Amino acid sequence: MKERINWIDWAKAFCMTVVVFCHLPQQEDTFYLQYLASVILSTFFFVSGYLKKQNLTIKESAKKYGYSLLLPYIIYNAIYYPYWLTKFYIEHGSITIIDAFRPIVGTILGQLNSSFSCELNGVTWFLIALFIMHILTDVTNKHKHSKSIMLILTITSMMLYGANKFYHYAPYITYHGLIRCLCFFFLGNLLQHWHQLKRFNLRKDLTIGTSTLLLSLILFYWHIHEDRFIIHIILFYIVNTISVFAFIYLAKSLNAVKSHIITLISIGTMLIFGLHRMMIGIIDYTLENSTDISNITYNWYQNIALVIIIELTLLPFIICTQERLPSLLGKK
């Protein structure tokens, strides 16, 4: 069995926890939520690029990541479908064949919202985007000018992201996430090529982590004002790059700290990703009906408590699926 990298487990567990936190209904204009929602996916994709297996043929890559990413994508959307049907019926009082068919089409098309389709388990877009990134990286690495090609693709994706945010020419979450986060996947893969982040020094890692976190928070305060759009987009990538190193170095500072719960959350990242939105919906519905509050929202400490409840509830499922249904974790 491949030896686990403890700081990677800390980074993945932190990112997963923040994702669940951000998806809980809450006041959306708070600074901390805007910051976390803006930067956390960058670290997720960076880690995925850093962990990417090297020297795969295109066929090997398609097979490996088709099993570990596309199969769970299908499974978690299939699990989510009965919940979607029930929620739609409760909200609308009825459901037609066309209504029921639209999320199926949307899932086949990668969570596409259109006149003939809609997203099902929308958060699973990242599995499609990751699959494309893996294949694209393997194709690029076969070329002798791979680094130059990656640089061109990075700049192109940044420009497409800025244009899409300004013109809204493609309101498609998978495409939006792909062009937004491709550069961070490439960055993680590049640092793996260069054998970086292998050494540990608690004082150095903690100093770099805290200082870059503070810097990213300061720059983000300037970034959130969109009146000067080009600077806004440039700062987006600067803030996200700095925040990646902040979270990575803070995770590295915890490398000597072993936690079984953190390891399980890291192992079960895909399962938590696939199920947490459904759990949030059930919690919201239960509380709204028991308290007669419509469109319930939570404050930050209630969110933290709910995140802990959701992740602890899913831990036994993660343990169980490790042996019985590893495909739910993207494993064979």
Short mmCIF file of C-alpha atoms in Angstrom, two decimals:
data_model
loop_
_atom_site.label_atom_id
_atom_site.label_comp_id
_atom_site.label_asym_id
_atom_site.label_seq_id
_atom_site.Cartn_x
_atom_site.Cartn_y
_atom_site.Cartn_z
CA MET A 1 0.00 0.00 0.00
CA LYS A 2 1.34 3.42 -0.97
CA GLU A 3 2.58 5.38 2.05
CA ARG A 4 0.44 8.40 2.83
CA ILE A 5 1.87 11.92 2.96
CA ASN A 6 0.64 13.38 6.23
CA TRP A 7 0.74 17.07 5.27
CA ILE A 8 -1.24 16.25 2.12
CA ASP A 9 -3.89 14.65 4.34
CA TRP A 10 -4.02 17.82 6.43
CA ALA A 11 -4.34 19.99 3.32
CA LYS A 12 -7.09 17.84 1.80
CA ALA A 13 -9.02 17.58 5.07
CA PHE A 14 -8.85 21.34 5.55
CA CYS A 15 -9.99 22.05 1.99
CA MET A 16 -12.85 19.56 2.24
CA THR A 17 -14.00 21.05 5.53
CA VAL A 18 -13.97 24.57 4.08
CA VAL A 19 -15.93 23.43 1.01
CA VAL A 20 -18.70 21.99 3.23
CA PHE A 21 -18.63 25.17 5.33
CA CYS A 22 -19.03 27.39 2.24
CA HIS A 23 -21.96 25.35 0.91
CA LEU A 24 -24.04 25.84 4.05
CA PRO A 25 -26.70 28.59 3.72
CA GLN A 26 -25.38 31.78 5.31
CA GLN A 27 -24.96 35.49 4.76
CA GLU A 28 -23.01 35.66 1.51
CA ASP A 29 -21.42 39.10 1.78
CA THR A 30 -19.25 38.36 4.82
CA PHE A 31 -15.53 38.87 4.20
CA TYR A 32 -14.48 35.44 5.50
CA LEU A 33 -16.98 33.58 3.30
CA GLN A 34 -16.02 35.57 0.20
CA TYR A 35 -12.34 34.85 0.89
CA LEU A 36 -12.73 31.13 1.57
CA ALA A 37 -15.09 30.57 -1.37
CA SER A 38 -12.69 32.40 -3.66
CA VAL A 39 -9.45 30.61 -2.74
CA ILE A 40 -10.14 27.12 -1.43
CA LEU A 41 -10.59 25.32 -4.77
CA SER A 42 -7.16 26.50 -5.91
CA THR A 43 -5.48 24.51 -3.14
CA PHE A 44 -7.63 21.47 -3.94
CA PHE A 45 -6.54 21.49 -7.58
CA PHE A 46 -2.92 22.25 -6.65
CA VAL A 47 -2.82 19.16 -4.43
CA SER A 48 -4.39 17.05 -7.18
CA GLY A 49 -1.73 18.23 -9.63
CA TYR A 50 1.01 17.59 -7.09
CA LEU A 51 -0.18 14.02 -6.52
CA LYS A 52 -0.64 13.22 -10.20
CA LYS A 53 1.05 10.02 -11.33
CA GLN A 54 3.75 10.67 -13.90
CA ASN A 55 4.72 9.01 -17.18
CA LEU A 56 1.30 7.62 -18.08
CA THR A 57 0.33 7.02 -21.67
CA ILE A 58 -2.87 8.65 -22.83
CA LYS A 59 -4.60 5.27 -22.78
CA GLU A 60 -3.33 4.48 -19.27
CA SER A 61 -4.37 7.94 -18.06
CA ALA A 62 -7.86 7.67 -19.55
CA LYS A 63 -8.33 4.25 -17.95
CA LYS A 64 -6.93 5.22 -14.55
CA TYR A 65 -8.75 8.52 -14.17
CA GLY A 66 -11.88 7.29 -15.90
CA TYR A 67 -12.19 4.75 -13.09
CA SER A 68 -11.15 7.05 -10.25
CA LEU A 69 -13.05 10.18 -11.39
CA LEU A 70 -15.74 9.47 -14.01
CA LEU A 71 -17.12 6.34 -12.33
CA PRO A 72 -17.62 8.14 -8.96
CA TYR A 73 -19.16 11.05 -10.91
CA ILE A 74 -21.82 8.69 -12.26
CA ILE A 75 -22.34 6.95 -8.92
CA TYR A 76 -22.77 10.11 -6.84
CA ASN A 77 -25.16 11.65 -9.33
CA ALA A 78 -27.18 8.42 -9.37
CA ILE A 79 -27.31 8.49 -5.54
CA TYR A 80 -28.36 12.15 -5.64
CA TYR A 81 -31.12 11.65 -8.24
CA PRO A 82 -33.89 10.33 -5.90
CA TYR A 83 -33.16 13.23 -3.54
CA TRP A 84 -33.42 15.69 -6.45
CA LEU A 85 -36.76 14.22 -7.55
CA THR A 86 -38.15 14.42 -4.01
CA LYS A 87 -36.93 17.99 -3.51
CA PHE A 88 -38.34 19.09 -6.88
CA TYR A 89 -41.73 17.53 -6.10
CA ILE A 90 -41.88 19.17 -2.64
CA GLU A 91 -40.98 22.59 -4.07
CA HIS A 92 -43.26 22.45 -7.14
CA GLY A 93 -46.10 20.15 -6.09
CA SER A 94 -45.75 17.99 -9.21
CA ILE A 95 -43.17 16.65 -11.63
CA THR A 96 -43.35 15.78 -15.33
CA ILE A 97 -41.32 13.34 -17.40
CA ILE A 98 -39.50 16.27 -18.98
CA ASP A 99 -38.68 17.69 -15.53
CA ALA A 100 -37.32 14.32 -14.42
CA PHE A 101 -35.26 13.89 -17.59
CA ARG A 102 -33.52 17.29 -17.54
CA PRO A 103 -31.04 16.52 -14.70
CA ILE A 104 -30.12 13.25 -16.41
CA VAL A 105 -29.20 15.16 -19.55
CA GLY A 106 -27.41 17.76 -17.43
CA THR A 107 -25.33 15.06 -15.76
CA ILE A 108 -24.38 13.47 -19.07
CA LEU A 109 -23.27 16.91 -20.28
CA GLY A 110 -21.22 17.61 -17.14
CA GLN A 111 -23.73 19.55 -14.98
CA LEU A 112 -24.92 21.79 -17.79
CA ASN A 113 -27.77 24.22 -17.12
CA SER A 114 -29.69 25.00 -20.30
CA SER A 115 -33.20 25.07 -21.73
CA PHE A 116 -33.16 21.27 -22.03
CA SER A 117 -30.96 20.28 -19.07
CA CYS A 118 -30.06 21.21 -15.50
CA GLU A 119 -27.39 20.28 -12.99
CA LEU A 120 -28.07 17.39 -10.68
CA ASN A 121 -25.35 17.06 -8.04
CA GLY A 122 -23.69 20.26 -9.12
CA VAL A 123 -20.59 20.02 -6.93
CA THR A 124 -19.43 16.94 -8.87
CA TRP A 125 -18.37 19.23 -11.72
CA PHE A 126 -14.89 19.10 -10.21
CA LEU A 127 -14.57 15.40 -11.13
CA ILE A 128 -15.14 16.18 -14.81
CA ALA A 129 -12.74 19.12 -14.65
CA LEU A 130 -10.09 17.02 -12.89
CA PHE A 131 -10.37 14.27 -15.50
CA ILE A 132 -9.82 16.80 -18.30
CA MET A 133 -6.85 18.31 -16.43
CA HIS A 134 -5.22 14.90 -15.97
CA ILE A 135 -5.60 13.99 -19.64
CA LEU A 136 -4.47 17.43 -20.77
CA THR A 137 -1.37 17.24 -18.54
CA ASP A 138 -0.42 13.80 -19.87
CA VAL A 139 -0.89 14.95 -23.46
CA THR A 140 1.22 18.05 -22.79
CA ASN A 141 3.98 16.17 -20.97
CA LYS A 142 4.55 13.98 -24.04
CA HIS A 143 5.72 17.03 -25.98
CA LYS A 144 9.33 18.21 -25.79
CA HIS A 145 8.11 21.77 -25.19
CA SER A 146 5.67 20.74 -22.48
CA LYS A 147 6.51 23.59 -20.08
CA SER A 148 6.01 26.21 -22.79
CA ILE A 149 2.70 24.64 -23.79
CA MET A 150 1.56 24.60 -20.16
CA LEU A 151 2.48 28.29 -19.85
CA ILE A 152 0.45 29.13 -22.96
CA LEU A 153 -2.52 27.09 -21.70
CA THR A 154 -2.24 28.78 -18.31
CA ILE A 155 -2.29 32.30 -19.75
CA THR A 156 -5.10 31.35 -22.13
CA SER A 157 -7.23 29.88 -19.33
CA MET A 158 -6.72 32.99 -17.19
CA MET A 159 -7.83 35.22 -20.05
CA LEU A 160 -10.84 33.01 -20.74
CA TYR A 161 -11.78 33.12 -17.06
CA GLY A 162 -11.62 36.91 -17.01
CA ALA A 163 -13.64 37.18 -20.24
CA ASN A 164 -16.22 34.69 -18.98
CA LYS A 165 -16.66 36.56 -15.74
CA PHE A 166 -17.05 39.87 -17.58
CA TYR A 167 -19.23 38.79 -20.50
CA HIS A 168 -20.89 35.66 -19.00
CA TYR A 169 -20.60 33.97 -22.38
CA ALA A 170 -20.58 30.46 -20.92
CA PRO A 171 -22.61 30.06 -17.70
CA TYR A 172 -21.42 26.46 -17.38
CA ILE A 173 -19.94 25.50 -14.01
CA THR A 174 -17.62 22.77 -15.33
CA TYR A 175 -16.10 25.03 -17.97
CA HIS A 176 -15.89 27.90 -15.50
CA GLY A 177 -14.14 25.74 -12.91
CA LEU A 178 -11.79 24.26 -15.50
CA ILE A 179 -10.48 27.57 -16.83
CA ARG A 180 -10.40 29.05 -13.34
CA CYS A 181 -8.31 26.29 -11.72
CA LEU A 182 -6.22 24.76 -14.54
CA CYS A 183 -3.19 26.90 -13.71
CA PHE A 184 -3.14 25.65 -10.09
CA PHE A 185 -3.26 22.01 -11.22
CA PHE A 186 -0.33 22.73 -13.56
CA LEU A 187 1.52 24.51 -10.74
CA GLY A 188 1.16 21.52 -8.40
CA ASN A 189 2.31 19.14 -11.13
CA LEU A 190 5.30 21.36 -11.92
CA LEU A 191 6.44 21.50 -8.28
CA GLN A 192 6.21 17.72 -8.14
CA HIS A 193 8.45 17.54 -11.23
CA TRP A 194 10.92 19.81 -9.47
CA HIS A 195 10.73 17.70 -6.25
CA GLN A 196 9.62 20.66 -4.15
CA LEU A 197 7.86 20.66 -0.74
CA LYS A 198 9.85 17.61 0.38
CA ARG A 199 11.68 19.20 3.31
CA PHE A 200 10.19 20.17 6.64
CA ASN A 201 11.14 22.87 9.11
CA LEU A 202 8.43 23.75 11.60
CA ARG A 203 9.54 27.33 12.22
CA LYS A 204 10.12 28.07 8.53
CA ASP A 205 6.90 26.39 7.37
CA LEU A 206 4.82 28.13 10.02
CA THR A 207 6.39 31.52 9.26
CA ILE A 208 5.82 31.18 5.51
CA GLY A 209 2.30 29.89 6.06
CA THR A 210 1.16 32.66 8.40
CA SER A 211 2.85 35.49 6.48
CA THR A 212 1.46 34.41 3.10
CA LEU A 213 -1.98 33.93 4.64
CA LEU A 214 -1.91 37.47 6.00
CA LEU A 215 -0.69 38.82 2.65
CA SER A 216 -3.43 37.00 0.74
CA LEU A 217 -6.08 38.41 3.09
CA ILE A 218 -4.78 41.96 2.59
CA LEU A 219 -4.66 41.61 -1.20
CA PHE A 220 -8.08 39.97 -1.26
CA TYR A 221 -9.57 43.07 0.35
CA TRP A 222 -8.45 44.99 -2.76
CA HIS A 223 -9.50 42.18 -5.11
CA ILE A 224 -13.16 42.03 -4.06
CA HIS A 225 -13.81 45.53 -5.43
CA GLU A 226 -14.64 44.97 -9.11
CA ASP A 227 -14.73 48.60 -10.27
CA ARG A 228 -11.34 48.12 -11.98
CA PHE A 229 -11.98 44.77 -13.60
CA ILE A 230 -8.57 43.94 -15.09
CA ILE A 231 -6.83 44.57 -11.76
CA HIS A 232 -9.61 42.58 -10.09
CA ILE A 233 -8.84 39.51 -12.26
CA ILE A 234 -5.06 39.89 -11.91
CA LEU A 235 -5.40 40.13 -8.14
CA PHE A 236 -7.65 37.06 -8.17
CA TYR A 237 -4.79 34.90 -9.43
CA ILE A 238 -2.20 36.60 -7.23
CA VAL A 239 -4.37 36.12 -4.14
CA ASN A 240 -5.14 32.51 -5.01
CA THR A 241 -1.50 31.63 -5.70
CA ILE A 242 -0.37 33.16 -2.41
CA SER A 243 -3.21 31.44 -0.53
CA VAL A 244 -2.21 28.08 -2.02
CA PHE A 245 1.25 28.43 -0.52
CA ALA A 246 -0.26 29.69 2.74
CA PHE A 247 -2.45 26.60 3.18
CA ILE A 248 0.26 24.23 1.90
CA TYR A 249 2.93 25.54 4.27
CA LEU A 250 0.52 25.60 7.20
CA ALA A 251 -0.31 21.97 6.38
CA LYS A 252 3.42 21.19 6.20
CA SER A 253 3.85 22.70 9.66
CA LEU A 254 1.41 20.02 10.90
CA ASN A 255 3.23 17.16 9.21
CA ALA A 256 4.48 15.73 12.51
CA VAL A 257 0.97 15.69 13.96
CA LYS A 258 -0.83 12.42 13.26
CA SER A 259 -4.62 12.27 13.37
CA HIS A 260 -6.73 9.28 12.34
CA ILE A 261 -9.76 11.51 11.79
CA ILE A 262 -7.81 13.85 9.48
CA THR A 263 -6.53 10.84 7.53
CA LEU A 264 -10.06 9.46 7.15
CA ILE A 265 -11.43 12.81 5.96
CA SER A 266 -8.61 12.96 3.41
CA ILE A 267 -9.28 9.40 2.25
CA GLY A 268 -13.01 10.11 2.08
CA THR A 269 -12.76 13.45 0.30
CA MET A 270 -14.66 12.17 -2.72
CA LEU A 271 -17.42 10.61 -0.61
CA ILE A 272 -17.87 13.82 1.38
CA PHE A 273 -17.89 15.83 -1.84
CA GLY A 274 -20.52 13.55 -3.34
CA LEU A 275 -22.89 13.40 -0.36
CA HIS A 276 -22.57 16.61 1.63
CA ARG A 277 -24.97 18.73 -0.46
CA MET A 278 -27.70 16.15 0.00
CA MET A 279 -27.04 16.06 3.75
CA ILE A 280 -27.17 19.86 3.94
CA GLY A 281 -30.51 19.85 2.09
CA ILE A 282 -31.98 17.27 4.48
CA ILE A 283 -30.75 19.22 7.53
CA ASP A 284 -32.16 22.49 6.15
CA TYR A 285 -35.54 20.91 5.34
CA THR A 286 -35.79 19.30 8.78
CA LEU A 287 -34.93 22.51 10.63
CA GLU A 288 -37.20 24.68 8.47
CA ASN A 289 -40.17 22.41 9.11
CA SER A 290 -39.50 22.05 12.82
CA THR A 291 -38.98 25.78 13.41
CA ASP A 292 -41.36 27.26 10.79
CA ILE A 293 -38.45 29.28 9.36
CA SER A 294 -38.26 29.49 5.57
CA ASN A 295 -34.92 29.82 3.77
CA ILE A 296 -32.96 29.14 6.92
CA THR A 297 -29.44 30.56 7.26
CA TYR A 298 -26.73 29.90 9.82
CA ASN A 299 -24.08 32.02 11.46
CA TRP A 300 -20.40 31.03 11.40
CA TYR A 301 -20.29 29.02 14.63
CA GLN A 302 -23.47 27.12 13.71
CA ASN A 303 -21.82 26.33 10.38
CA ILE A 304 -18.74 25.00 12.12
CA ALA A 305 -20.91 22.76 14.30
CA LEU A 306 -22.84 21.49 11.25
CA VAL A 307 -19.62 20.78 9.35
CA ILE A 308 -18.34 18.71 12.27
CA ILE A 309 -21.65 16.82 12.46
CA ILE A 310 -21.69 16.12 8.72
CA GLU A 311 -18.09 14.91 8.55
CA LEU A 312 -18.32 12.80 11.72
CA THR A 313 -21.55 11.25 10.41
CA LEU A 314 -19.79 10.26 7.20
CA LEU A 315 -16.68 8.80 8.86
CA PRO A 316 -18.24 5.33 9.41
CA PHE A 317 -19.25 5.26 5.73
CA ILE A 318 -15.69 6.13 4.73
CA ILE A 319 -14.33 3.30 6.88
CA CYS A 320 -16.86 0.88 5.42
CA THR A 321 -16.31 1.84 1.79
CA GLN A 322 -12.52 1.49 2.10
CA GLU A 323 -12.95 -2.30 2.09
CA ARG A 324 -16.33 -2.91 0.50
CA LEU A 325 -16.90 -0.12 -2.04
CA PRO A 326 -13.53 1.52 -2.79
CA SER A 327 -14.93 2.88 -6.07
CA LEU A 328 -16.85 5.45 -3.99
CA LEU A 329 -13.47 6.77 -2.89
CA GLY A 330 -12.02 6.71 -6.39
CA LYS A 331 -10.02 3.56 -5.60
CA LYS A 332 -9.87 0.08 -7.10
#
